[in-house]
C-alpha cells in the first residue's frame, strides 16, 4: 500500500523501479535510531537511495543529493505527518516554478 500511494516510485529520487524487487521500503527514522515500523515512518526508496542513505538522518542526507527538490521534501514531510502523499497538478507545478524563479539568487 505504501508503494502504491507513491505511484511505485522512489520518494527520494522519483525513479520508477526496474522491477518489483528494486523498490524497497526505507525507514525514514532508521530502526537503529529508534524508528518504528509505522506507515508514517516508511517510504518507498529505490535500492540505490536506500543503501546510500543507510542510517543517516533522512533530511540531512536528502538535501545533499543532486536530485533533492523542495517539492519532494514537502511531499515526504506531509507523508511523515499524516500518512498521505499528494502529487502536484500541472497548475501547481507552474505556480511552484514561477515562485522559485522569482526568488533572487
PDB file of N, CA and C in Angstrom:
ATOM      1  N   UNK A   1       0.828  -1.199   0.000  1.00  0.00           N
ATOM      2  CA  UNK A   1       0.000   0.000   0.000  1.00  0.00           C
ATOM      3  C   UNK A   1       0.873   1.265   0.000  1.00  0.00           C
ATOM      4  N   UNK A   2       2.015   1.202   0.695  1.00  0.00           N
ATOM      5  CA  UNK A   2       2.896   2.373   0.738  1.00  0.00           C
ATOM      6  C   UNK A   2       3.467   2.647  -0.653  1.00  0.00           C
ATOM      7  N   UNK A   3       3.915   1.610  -1.325  1.00  0.00           N
ATOM      8  CA  UNK A   3       4.467   1.775  -2.678  1.00  0.00           C
ATOM      9  C   UNK A   3       3.408   2.315  -3.630  1.00  0.00           C
ATOM     10  N   UNK A   4       2.195   1.788  -3.532  1.00  0.00           N
ATOM     11  CA  UNK A   4       1.105   2.237  -4.405  1.00  0.00           C
ATOM     12  C   UNK A   4       0.769   3.707  -4.153  1.00  0.00           C
ATOM     13  N   UNK A   5       0.787   4.135  -2.896  1.00  0.00           N
ATOM     14  CA  UNK A   5       0.488   5.528  -2.570  1.00  0.00           C
ATOM     15  C   UNK A   5       1.479   6.483  -3.230  1.00  0.00           C
ATOM     16  N   UNK A   6       2.693   6.003  -3.406  1.00  0.00           N
ATOM     17  CA  UNK A   6       3.746   6.815  -4.019  1.00  0.00           C
ATOM     18  C   UNK A   6       3.894   6.514  -5.516  1.00  0.00           C
ATOM     19  N   UNK A   7       2.877   5.938  -6.114  1.00  0.00           N
ATOM     20  CA  UNK A   7       2.889   5.600  -7.548  1.00  0.00           C
ATOM     21  C   UNK A   7       4.070   4.704  -7.916  1.00  0.00           C
ATOM     22  N   UNK A   8       4.455   3.833  -6.982  1.00  0.00           N
ATOM     23  CA  UNK A   8       5.543   2.880  -7.204  1.00  0.00           C
ATOM     24  C   UNK A   8       6.834   3.551  -7.670  1.00  0.00           C
ATOM     25  N   UNK A   9       7.145   4.674  -7.050  1.00  0.00           N
ATOM     26  CA  UNK A   9       8.368   5.416  -7.363  1.00  0.00           C
ATOM     27  C   UNK A   9       9.149   5.677  -6.090  1.00  0.00           C
ATOM     28  N   UNK A  10      10.421   5.872  -6.239  1.00  0.00           N
ATOM     29  CA  UNK A  10      11.262   6.234  -5.108  1.00  0.00           C
ATOM     30  C   UNK A  10      10.832   7.613  -4.610  1.00  0.00           C
ATOM     31  N   UNK A  11      10.578   7.723  -3.326  1.00  0.00           N
ATOM     32  CA  UNK A  11      10.137   9.003  -2.773  1.00  0.00           C
ATOM     33  C   UNK A  11      11.269  10.032  -2.741  1.00  0.00           C
ATOM     34  N   UNK A  12      12.490   9.580  -2.818  1.00  0.00           N
ATOM     35  CA  UNK A  12      13.630  10.499  -2.813  1.00  0.00           C
ATOM     36  C   UNK A  12      13.969  10.988  -4.229  1.00  0.00           C
ATOM     37  N   UNK A  13      14.363  10.066  -5.104  1.00  0.00           N
ATOM     38  CA  UNK A  13      14.824  10.482  -6.436  1.00  0.00           C
ATOM     39  C   UNK A  13      13.709  10.474  -7.487  1.00  0.00           C
ATOM     40  N   UNK A  14      12.590   9.840  -7.181  1.00  0.00           N
ATOM     41  CA  UNK A  14      11.455   9.828  -8.093  1.00  0.00           C
ATOM     42  C   UNK A  14      11.518   8.782  -9.184  1.00  0.00           C
ATOM     43  N   UNK A  15      12.577   7.987  -9.208  1.00  0.00           N
ATOM     44  CA  UNK A  15      12.726   6.984 -10.258  1.00  0.00           C
ATOM     45  C   UNK A  15      11.732   5.840 -10.085  1.00  0.00           C
ATOM     46  N   UNK A  16      11.209   5.365 -11.207  1.00  0.00           N
ATOM     47  CA  UNK A  16      10.365   4.171 -11.136  1.00  0.00           C
ATOM     48  C   UNK A  16      11.253   2.938 -10.951  1.00  0.00           C
ATOM     49  N   UNK A  17      10.730   1.902 -10.357  1.00  0.00           N
ATOM     50  CA  UNK A  17      11.547   0.707 -10.149  1.00  0.00           C
ATOM     51  C   UNK A  17      11.822  -0.037 -11.446  1.00  0.00           C
ATOM     52  N   UNK A  18      12.964  -0.689 -11.481  1.00  0.00           N
ATOM     53  CA  UNK A  18      13.312  -1.530 -12.620  1.00  0.00           C
ATOM     54  C   UNK A  18      12.434  -2.772 -12.601  1.00  0.00           C
ATOM     55  N   UNK A  19      12.238  -3.307 -11.416  1.00  0.00           N
ATOM     56  CA  UNK A  19      11.353  -4.446 -11.214  1.00  0.00           C
ATOM     57  C   UNK A  19      10.806  -4.356  -9.792  1.00  0.00           C
ATOM     58  N   UNK A  20       9.934  -5.283  -9.428  1.00  0.00           N
ATOM     59  CA  UNK A  20       9.274  -5.217  -8.128  1.00  0.00           C
ATOM     60  C   UNK A  20      10.260  -5.264  -6.963  1.00  0.00           C
ATOM     61  N   UNK A  21      11.362  -5.965  -7.123  1.00  0.00           N
ATOM     62  CA  UNK A  21      12.326  -6.098  -6.032  1.00  0.00           C
ATOM     63  C   UNK A  21      13.257  -4.905  -5.906  1.00  0.00           C
ATOM     64  N   UNK A  22      13.287  -4.020  -6.896  1.00  0.00           N
ATOM     65  CA  UNK A  22      14.220  -2.898  -6.838  1.00  0.00           C
ATOM     66  C   UNK A  22      13.646  -1.692  -6.087  1.00  0.00           C
ATOM     67  N   UNK A  23      12.367  -1.742  -5.729  1.00  0.00           N
ATOM     68  CA  UNK A  23      11.774  -0.680  -4.918  1.00  0.00           C
ATOM     69  C   UNK A  23      11.619  -1.216  -3.503  1.00  0.00           C
ATOM     70  N   UNK A  24      12.354  -0.624  -2.577  1.00  0.00           N
ATOM     71  CA  UNK A  24      12.369  -1.096  -1.202  1.00  0.00           C
ATOM     72  C   UNK A  24      11.547  -0.160  -0.318  1.00  0.00           C
ATOM     73  N   UNK A  25      11.432  -0.505   0.938  1.00  0.00           N
ATOM     74  CA  UNK A  25      10.793   0.360   1.917  1.00  0.00           C
ATOM     75  C   UNK A  25      11.887   0.872   2.857  1.00  0.00           C
ATOM     76  N   UNK A  26      12.012   2.192   2.935  1.00  0.00           N
ATOM     77  CA  UNK A  26      13.016   2.815   3.788  1.00  0.00           C
ATOM     78  C   UNK A  26      12.361   3.307   5.072  1.00  0.00           C
ATOM     79  N   UNK A  27      13.009   3.063   6.188  1.00  0.00           N
ATOM     80  CA  UNK A  27      12.578   3.650   7.455  1.00  0.00           C
ATOM     81  C   UNK A  27      13.195   5.041   7.518  1.00  0.00           C
ATOM     82  N   UNK A  28      12.357   6.061   7.417  1.00  0.00           N
ATOM     83  CA  UNK A  28      12.855   7.431   7.385  1.00  0.00           C
ATOM     84  C   UNK A  28      13.683   7.702   8.631  1.00  0.00           C
ATOM     85  N   UNK A  29      13.138   7.372   9.790  1.00  0.00           N
ATOM     86  CA  UNK A  29      13.945   7.362  11.012  1.00  0.00           C
ATOM     87  C   UNK A  29      14.407   5.923  11.153  1.00  0.00           C
ATOM     88  N   UNK A  30      15.678   5.661  10.919  1.00  0.00           N
ATOM     89  CA  UNK A  30      16.165   4.284  10.910  1.00  0.00           C
ATOM     90  C   UNK A  30      15.838   3.527  12.201  1.00  0.00           C
ATOM     91  N   UNK A  31      15.602   2.245  12.040  1.00  0.00           N
ATOM     92  CA  UNK A  31      15.327   1.396  13.195  1.00  0.00           C
ATOM     93  C   UNK A  31      16.498   1.446  14.181  1.00  0.00           C
ATOM     94  N   UNK A  32      17.715   1.620  13.661  1.00  0.00           N
ATOM     95  CA  UNK A  32      18.901   1.705  14.512  1.00  0.00           C
ATOM     96  C   UNK A  32      18.857   2.921  15.441  1.00  0.00           C
ATOM     97  N   UNK A  33      18.028   3.904  15.092  1.00  0.00           N
ATOM     98  CA  UNK A  33      17.880   5.118  15.912  1.00  0.00           C
ATOM     99  C   UNK A  33      16.499   5.194  16.546  1.00  0.00           C
ATOM    100  N   UNK A  34      15.835   4.047  16.670  1.00  0.00           N
ATOM    101  CA  UNK A  34      14.533   4.001  17.335  1.00  0.00           C
ATOM    102  C   UNK A  34      13.335   4.149  16.424  1.00  0.00           C
ATOM    103  N   UNK A  35      13.553   4.136  15.109  1.00  0.00           N
ATOM    104  CA  UNK A  35      12.447   4.247  14.165  1.00  0.00           C
ATOM    105  C   UNK A  35      11.511   3.050  14.254  1.00  0.00           C
ATOM    106  N   UNK A  36      10.248   3.312  14.058  1.00  0.00           N
ATOM    107  CA  UNK A  36       9.207   2.292  14.183  1.00  0.00           C
ATOM    108  C   UNK A  36       8.769   1.771  12.806  1.00  0.00           C
ATOM    109  N   UNK A  37       8.148   0.589  12.828  1.00  0.00           N
ATOM    110  CA  UNK A  37       7.534   0.026  11.616  1.00  0.00           C
ATOM    111  C   UNK A  37       6.127   0.586  11.490  1.00  0.00           C
ATOM    112  N   UNK A  38       6.036   1.868  11.168  1.00  0.00           N
ATOM    113  CA  UNK A  38       4.757   2.544  11.001  1.00  0.00           C
ATOM    114  C   UNK A  38       4.690   3.130   9.599  1.00  0.00           C
ATOM    115  N   UNK A  39       3.483   3.227   9.087  1.00  0.00           N
ATOM    116  CA  UNK A  39       3.294   3.822   7.765  1.00  0.00           C
ATOM    117  C   UNK A  39       3.935   5.194   7.688  1.00  0.00           C
ATOM    118  N   UNK A  40       3.794   5.988   8.733  1.00  0.00           N
ATOM    119  CA  UNK A  40       4.324   7.350   8.713  1.00  0.00           C
ATOM    120  C   UNK A  40       5.831   7.415   8.954  1.00  0.00           C
ATOM    121  N   UNK A  41       6.498   6.264   9.031  1.00  0.00           N
ATOM    122  CA  UNK A  41       7.958   6.235   9.117  1.00  0.00           C
ATOM    123  C   UNK A  41       8.566   5.446   7.957  1.00  0.00           C
ATOM    124  N   UNK A  42       7.740   4.952   7.068  1.00  0.00           N
ATOM    125  CA  UNK A  42       8.216   4.123   5.960  1.00  0.00           C
ATOM    126  C   UNK A  42       7.810   4.728   4.627  1.00  0.00           C
ATOM    127  N   UNK A  43       8.787   4.865   3.740  1.00  0.00           N
ATOM    128  CA  UNK A  43       8.514   5.374   2.400  1.00  0.00           C
ATOM    129  C   UNK A  43       9.233   4.495   1.385  1.00  0.00           C
ATOM    130  N   UNK A  44       8.731   4.461   0.153  1.00  0.00           N
ATOM    131  CA  UNK A  44       9.423   3.670  -0.865  1.00  0.00           C
ATOM    132  C   UNK A  44      10.718   4.357  -1.291  1.00  0.00           C
ATOM    133  N   UNK A  45      11.737   3.546  -1.482  1.00  0.00           N
ATOM    134  CA  UNK A  45      13.029   4.063  -1.933  1.00  0.00           C
ATOM    135  C   UNK A  45      13.661   3.033  -2.857  1.00  0.00           C
ATOM    136  N   UNK A  46      14.269   3.503  -3.923  1.00  0.00           N
ATOM    137  CA  UNK A  46      14.996   2.587  -4.792  1.00  0.00           C
ATOM    138  C   UNK A  46      16.169   2.016  -3.991  1.00  0.00           C
ATOM    139  N   UNK A  47      16.679   0.900  -4.435  1.00  0.00           N
ATOM    140  CA  UNK A  47      17.784   0.262  -3.702  1.00  0.00           C
ATOM    141  C   UNK A  47      18.975   1.209  -3.549  1.00  0.00           C
ATOM    142  N   UNK A  48      19.242   1.989  -4.574  1.00  0.00           N
ATOM    143  CA  UNK A  48      20.381   2.898  -4.541  1.00  0.00           C
ATOM    144  C   UNK A  48      20.220   3.948  -3.442  1.00  0.00           C
ATOM    145  N   UNK A  49      19.064   4.608  -3.397  1.00  0.00           N
ATOM    146  CA  UNK A  49      18.829   5.632  -2.372  1.00  0.00           C
ATOM    147  C   UNK A  49      18.818   5.015  -0.984  1.00  0.00           C
ATOM    148  N   UNK A  50      18.154   3.880  -0.841  1.00  0.00           N
ATOM    149  CA  UNK A  50      18.053   3.240   0.467  1.00  0.00           C
ATOM    150  C   UNK A  50      19.440   2.854   0.982  1.00  0.00           C
ATOM    151  N   UNK A  51      20.263   2.280   0.122  1.00  0.00           N
ATOM    152  CA  UNK A  51      21.608   1.868   0.538  1.00  0.00           C
ATOM    153  C   UNK A  51      22.483   3.082   0.836  1.00  0.00           C
ATOM    154  N   UNK A  52      22.379   4.125   0.007  1.00  0.00           N
ATOM    155  CA  UNK A  52      23.206   5.311   0.196  1.00  0.00           C
ATOM    156  C   UNK A  52      22.822   6.054   1.472  1.00  0.00           C
ATOM    157  N   UNK A  53      21.536   6.161   1.761  1.00  0.00           N
ATOM    158  CA  UNK A  53      21.078   6.836   2.975  1.00  0.00           C
ATOM    159  C   UNK A  53      21.488   6.054   4.209  1.00  0.00           C
ATOM    160  N   UNK A  54      21.380   4.742   4.143  1.00  0.00           N
ATOM    161  CA  UNK A  54      21.758   3.916   5.287  1.00  0.00           C
ATOM    162  C   UNK A  54      21.027   4.336   6.542  1.00  0.00           C
ATOM    163  N   UNK A  55      21.761   4.601   7.604  1.00  0.00           N
ATOM    164  CA  UNK A  55      21.134   5.013   8.861  1.00  0.00           C
ATOM    165  C   UNK A  55      21.295   6.510   9.109  1.00  0.00           C
ATOM    166  N   UNK A  56      21.620   7.263   8.047  1.00  0.00           N
ATOM    167  CA  UNK A  56      21.715   8.725   8.165  1.00  0.00           C
ATOM    168  C   UNK A  56      20.334   9.325   8.388  1.00  0.00           C
ATOM    169  N   UNK A  57      20.301  10.532   8.953  1.00  0.00           N
ATOM    170  CA  UNK A  57      19.042  11.262   9.080  1.00  0.00           C
ATOM    171  C   UNK A  57      18.567  11.599   7.677  1.00  0.00           C
ATOM    172  N   UNK A  58      17.319  11.316   7.372  1.00  0.00           N
ATOM    173  CA  UNK A  58      16.820  11.441   6.002  1.00  0.00           C
ATOM    174  C   UNK A  58      16.981  12.843   5.443  1.00  0.00           C
ATOM    175  N   UNK A  59      16.674  13.874   6.223  1.00  0.00           N
ATOM    176  CA  UNK A  59      16.682  15.225   5.680  1.00  0.00           C
ATOM    177  C   UNK A  59      18.098  15.709   5.378  1.00  0.00           C
ATOM    178  N   UNK A  60      19.020  15.456   6.278  1.00  0.00           N
ATOM    179  CA  UNK A  60      20.409  15.848   6.031  1.00  0.00           C
ATOM    180  C   UNK A  60      20.943  15.139   4.793  1.00  0.00           C
ATOM    181  N   UNK A  61      20.662  13.834   4.695  1.00  0.00           N
ATOM    182  CA  UNK A  61      21.108  13.069   3.526  1.00  0.00           C
ATOM    183  C   UNK A  61      20.433  13.577   2.259  1.00  0.00           C
ATOM    184  N   UNK A  62      19.119  13.747   2.305  1.00  0.00           N
ATOM    185  CA  UNK A  62      18.353  14.125   1.123  1.00  0.00           C
ATOM    186  C   UNK A  62      18.792  15.479   0.577  1.00  0.00           C
ATOM    187  N   UNK A  63      19.025  16.435   1.448  1.00  0.00           N
ATOM    188  CA  UNK A  63      19.416  17.776   0.993  1.00  0.00           C
ATOM    189  C   UNK A  63      20.793  17.805   0.331  1.00  0.00           C
ATOM    190  N   UNK A  64      21.589  16.783   0.527  1.00  0.00           N
ATOM    191  CA  UNK A  64      22.914  16.697  -0.099  1.00  0.00           C
ATOM    192  C   UNK A  64      22.868  16.054  -1.484  1.00  0.00           C
ATOM    193  N   UNK A  65      21.716  15.546  -1.889  1.00  0.00           N
ATOM    194  CA  UNK A  65      21.605  14.828  -3.157  1.00  0.00           C
ATOM    195  C   UNK A  65      21.314  15.789  -4.306  1.00  0.00           C
ATOM    196  N   UNK A  66      21.863  15.489  -5.474  1.00  0.00           N
ATOM    197  CA  UNK A  66      21.617  16.311  -6.663  1.00  0.00           C
ATOM    198  C   UNK A  66      20.134  16.329  -7.043  1.00  0.00           C
ATOM    199  N   UNK A  67      19.411  15.282  -6.709  1.00  0.00           N
ATOM    200  CA  UNK A  67      18.001  15.192  -7.097  1.00  0.00           C
ATOM    201  C   UNK A  67      17.060  15.794  -6.054  1.00  0.00           C
ATOM    202  N   UNK A  68      17.598  16.372  -4.972  1.00  0.00           N
ATOM    203  CA  UNK A  68      16.748  16.988  -3.953  1.00  0.00           C
ATOM    204  C   UNK A  68      15.927  18.116  -4.569  1.00  0.00           C
ATOM    205  N   UNK A  69      14.646  18.144  -4.230  1.00  0.00           N
ATOM    206  CA  UNK A  69      13.795  19.275  -4.585  1.00  0.00           C
ATOM    207  C   UNK A  69      12.975  19.631  -3.355  1.00  0.00           C
ATOM    208  N   UNK A  70      12.629  20.887  -3.246  1.00  0.00           N
ATOM    209  CA  UNK A  70      11.780  21.335  -2.145  1.00  0.00           C
ATOM    210  C   UNK A  70      10.414  20.656  -2.241  1.00  0.00           C
ATOM    211  N   UNK A  71       9.942  20.490  -3.449  1.00  0.00           N
ATOM    212  CA  UNK A  71       8.647  19.834  -3.680  1.00  0.00           C
ATOM    213  C   UNK A  71       8.650  18.414  -3.104  1.00  0.00           C
ATOM    214  N   UNK A  72       9.699  17.646  -3.374  1.00  0.00           N
ATOM    215  CA  UNK A  72       9.788  16.277  -2.852  1.00  0.00           C
ATOM    216  C   UNK A  72       9.944  16.292  -1.335  1.00  0.00           C
ATOM    217  N   UNK A  73      10.709  17.232  -0.818  1.00  0.00           N
ATOM    218  CA  UNK A  73      10.876  17.330   0.631  1.00  0.00           C
ATOM    219  C   UNK A  73       9.534  17.599   1.316  1.00  0.00           C
ATOM    220  N   UNK A  74       8.754  18.502   0.763  1.00  0.00           N
ATOM    221  CA  UNK A  74       7.434  18.808   1.329  1.00  0.00           C
ATOM    222  C   UNK A  74       6.532  17.587   1.255  1.00  0.00           C
ATOM    223  N   UNK A  75       6.583  16.874   0.143  1.00  0.00           N
ATOM    224  CA  UNK A  75       5.762  15.669  -0.031  1.00  0.00           C
ATOM    225  C   UNK A  75       6.120  14.617   1.044  1.00  0.00           C
ATOM    226  N   UNK A  76       7.407  14.424   1.277  1.00  0.00           N
ATOM    227  CA  UNK A  76       7.842  13.459   2.298  1.00  0.00           C
ATOM    228  C   UNK A  76       7.411  13.936   3.685  1.00  0.00           C
ATOM    229  N   UNK A  77       7.581  15.223   3.970  1.00  0.00           N
ATOM    230  CA  UNK A  77       7.184  15.755   5.277  1.00  0.00           C
ATOM    231  C   UNK A  77       5.686  15.538   5.533  1.00  0.00           C
ATOM    232  N   UNK A  78       4.862  15.758   4.508  1.00  0.00           N
ATOM    233  CA  UNK A  78       3.416  15.549   4.666  1.00  0.00           C
ATOM    234  C   UNK A  78       3.118  14.081   4.941  1.00  0.00           C
ATOM    235  N   UNK A  79       3.824  13.194   4.258  1.00  0.00           N
ATOM    236  CA  UNK A  79       3.645  11.761   4.491  1.00  0.00           C
ATOM    237  C   UNK A  79       3.987  11.415   5.945  1.00  0.00           C
ATOM    238  N   UNK A  80       5.088  11.950   6.428  1.00  0.00           N
ATOM    239  CA  UNK A  80       5.517  11.662   7.794  1.00  0.00           C
ATOM    240  C   UNK A  80       4.530  12.199   8.817  1.00  0.00           C
ATOM    241  N   UNK A  81       3.869  13.291   8.472  1.00  0.00           N
ATOM    242  CA  UNK A  81       2.919  13.909   9.405  1.00  0.00           C
ATOM    243  C   UNK A  81       1.584  13.184   9.428  1.00  0.00           C
ATOM    244  N   UNK A  82       1.049  12.830   8.242  1.00  0.00           N
ATOM    245  CA  UNK A  82      -0.314  12.286   8.230  1.00  0.00           C
ATOM    246  C   UNK A  82      -0.507  11.044   7.366  1.00  0.00           C
ATOM    247  N   UNK A  83       0.552  10.513   6.781  1.00  0.00           N
ATOM    248  CA  UNK A  83       0.433   9.275   6.017  1.00  0.00           C
ATOM    249  C   UNK A  83      -0.269   9.412   4.683  1.00  0.00           C
ATOM    250  N   UNK A  84      -0.300  10.623   4.157  1.00  0.00           N
ATOM    251  CA  UNK A  84      -0.877  10.824   2.828  1.00  0.00           C
ATOM    252  C   UNK A  84       0.160  11.519   1.957  1.00  0.00           C
ATOM    253  N   UNK A  85       0.067  11.250   0.682  1.00  0.00           N
ATOM    254  CA  UNK A  85       1.003  11.860  -0.258  1.00  0.00           C
ATOM    255  C   UNK A  85       0.190  12.556  -1.334  1.00  0.00           C
ATOM    256  N   UNK A  86       0.658  13.724  -1.716  1.00  0.00           N
ATOM    257  CA  UNK A  86      -0.012  14.498  -2.752  1.00  0.00           C
ATOM    258  C   UNK A  86       0.992  14.820  -3.842  1.00  0.00           C
ATOM    259  N   UNK A  87       0.601  14.509  -5.066  1.00  0.00           N
ATOM    260  CA  UNK A  87       1.436  14.864  -6.197  1.00  0.00           C
ATOM    261  C   UNK A  87       0.846  16.108  -6.835  1.00  0.00           C
ATOM    262  N   UNK A  88       1.693  17.037  -7.239  1.00  0.00           N
ATOM    263  CA  UNK A  88       1.191  18.290  -7.788  1.00  0.00           C
ATOM    264  C   UNK A  88       0.500  18.101  -9.131  1.00  0.00           C
ATOM    265  N   UNK A  89      -0.483  18.949  -9.342  1.00  0.00           N
ATOM    266  CA  UNK A  89      -1.116  19.010 -10.652  1.00  0.00           C
ATOM    267  C   UNK A  89      -0.216  19.858 -11.554  1.00  0.00           C
ATOM    268  N   UNK A  90      -0.522  19.902 -12.823  1.00  0.00           N
ATOM    269  CA  UNK A  90       0.274  20.726 -13.732  1.00  0.00           C
ATOM    270  C   UNK A  90       0.191  22.193 -13.311  1.00  0.00           C
ATOM    271  N   UNK A  91      -0.984  22.625 -12.869  1.00  0.00           N
ATOM    272  CA  UNK A  91      -1.168  24.004 -12.420  1.00  0.00           C
ATOM    273  C   UNK A  91      -0.291  24.296 -11.196  1.00  0.00           C
ATOM    274  N   UNK A  92      -0.237  23.348 -10.252  1.00  0.00           N
ATOM    275  CA  UNK A  92       0.617  23.506  -9.073  1.00  0.00           C
ATOM    276  C   UNK A  92       2.073  23.636  -9.486  1.00  0.00           C
ATOM    277  N   UNK A  93       2.504  22.814 -10.428  1.00  0.00           N
ATOM    278  CA  UNK A  93       3.898  22.833 -10.863  1.00  0.00           C
ATOM    279  C   UNK A  93       4.256  24.164 -11.510  1.00  0.00           C
ATOM    280  N   UNK A  94       3.364  24.709 -12.301  1.00  0.00           N
ATOM    281  CA  UNK A  94       3.601  26.009 -12.943  1.00  0.00           C
ATOM    282  C   UNK A  94       3.721  27.090 -11.877  1.00  0.00           C
ATOM    283  N   UNK A  95       2.796  27.073 -10.894  1.00  0.00           N
ATOM    284  CA  UNK A  95       2.832  28.044  -9.805  1.00  0.00           C
ATOM    285  C   UNK A  95       4.142  27.928  -9.036  1.00  0.00           C
ATOM    286  N   UNK A  96       4.548  26.707  -8.723  1.00  0.00           N
ATOM    287  CA  UNK A  96       5.763  26.473  -7.964  1.00  0.00           C
ATOM    288  C   UNK A  96       6.984  26.962  -8.742  1.00  0.00           C
ATOM    289  N   UNK A  97       7.060  26.649 -10.036  1.00  0.00           N
ATOM    290  CA  UNK A  97       8.178  27.092 -10.877  1.00  0.00           C
ATOM    291  C   UNK A  97       8.230  28.616 -10.914  1.00  0.00           C
ATOM    292  N   UNK A  98       7.068  29.262 -11.063  1.00  0.00           N
ATOM    293  CA  UNK A  98       7.021  30.730 -11.078  1.00  0.00           C
ATOM    294  C   UNK A  98       7.522  31.300  -9.756  1.00  0.00           C
ATOM    295  N   UNK A  99       7.108  30.691  -8.642  1.00  0.00           N
ATOM    296  CA  UNK A  99       7.531  31.152  -7.327  1.00  0.00           C
ATOM    297  C   UNK A  99       9.048  31.035  -7.174  1.00  0.00           C
ATOM    298  N   UNK A 100       9.588  29.875  -7.511  1.00  0.00           N
ATOM    299  CA  UNK A 100      11.025  29.650  -7.381  1.00  0.00           C
ATOM    300  C   UNK A 100      11.814  30.619  -8.264  1.00  0.00           C
ATOM    301  N   UNK A 101      11.307  30.901  -9.462  1.00  0.00           N
ATOM    302  CA  UNK A 101      12.025  31.765 -10.401  1.00  0.00           C
ATOM    303  C   UNK A 101      12.000  33.236  -9.977  1.00  0.00           C
ATOM    304  N   UNK A 102      11.140  33.599  -9.018  1.00  0.00           N
ATOM    305  CA  UNK A 102      11.099  34.999  -8.563  1.00  0.00           C
ATOM    306  C   UNK A 102      12.009  35.239  -7.370  1.00  0.00           C
ATOM    307  N   UNK A 103      12.567  34.166  -6.808  1.00  0.00           N
ATOM    308  CA  UNK A 103      13.472  34.308  -5.655  1.00  0.00           C
ATOM    309  C   UNK A 103      14.856  34.692  -6.179  1.00  0.00           C
ATOM    310  N   UNK A 104      15.398  35.787  -5.681  1.00  0.00           N
ATOM    311  CA  UNK A 104      16.733  36.187  -6.148  1.00  0.00           C
ATOM    312  C   UNK A 104      17.803  35.162  -5.780  1.00  0.00           C
ATOM    313  N   UNK A 105      18.748  34.997  -6.676  1.00  0.00           N
ATOM    314  CA  UNK A 105      19.825  34.019  -6.443  1.00  0.00           C
ATOM    315  C   UNK A 105      20.834  34.543  -5.467  1.00  0.00           C
TER     316      UNK A 105
END
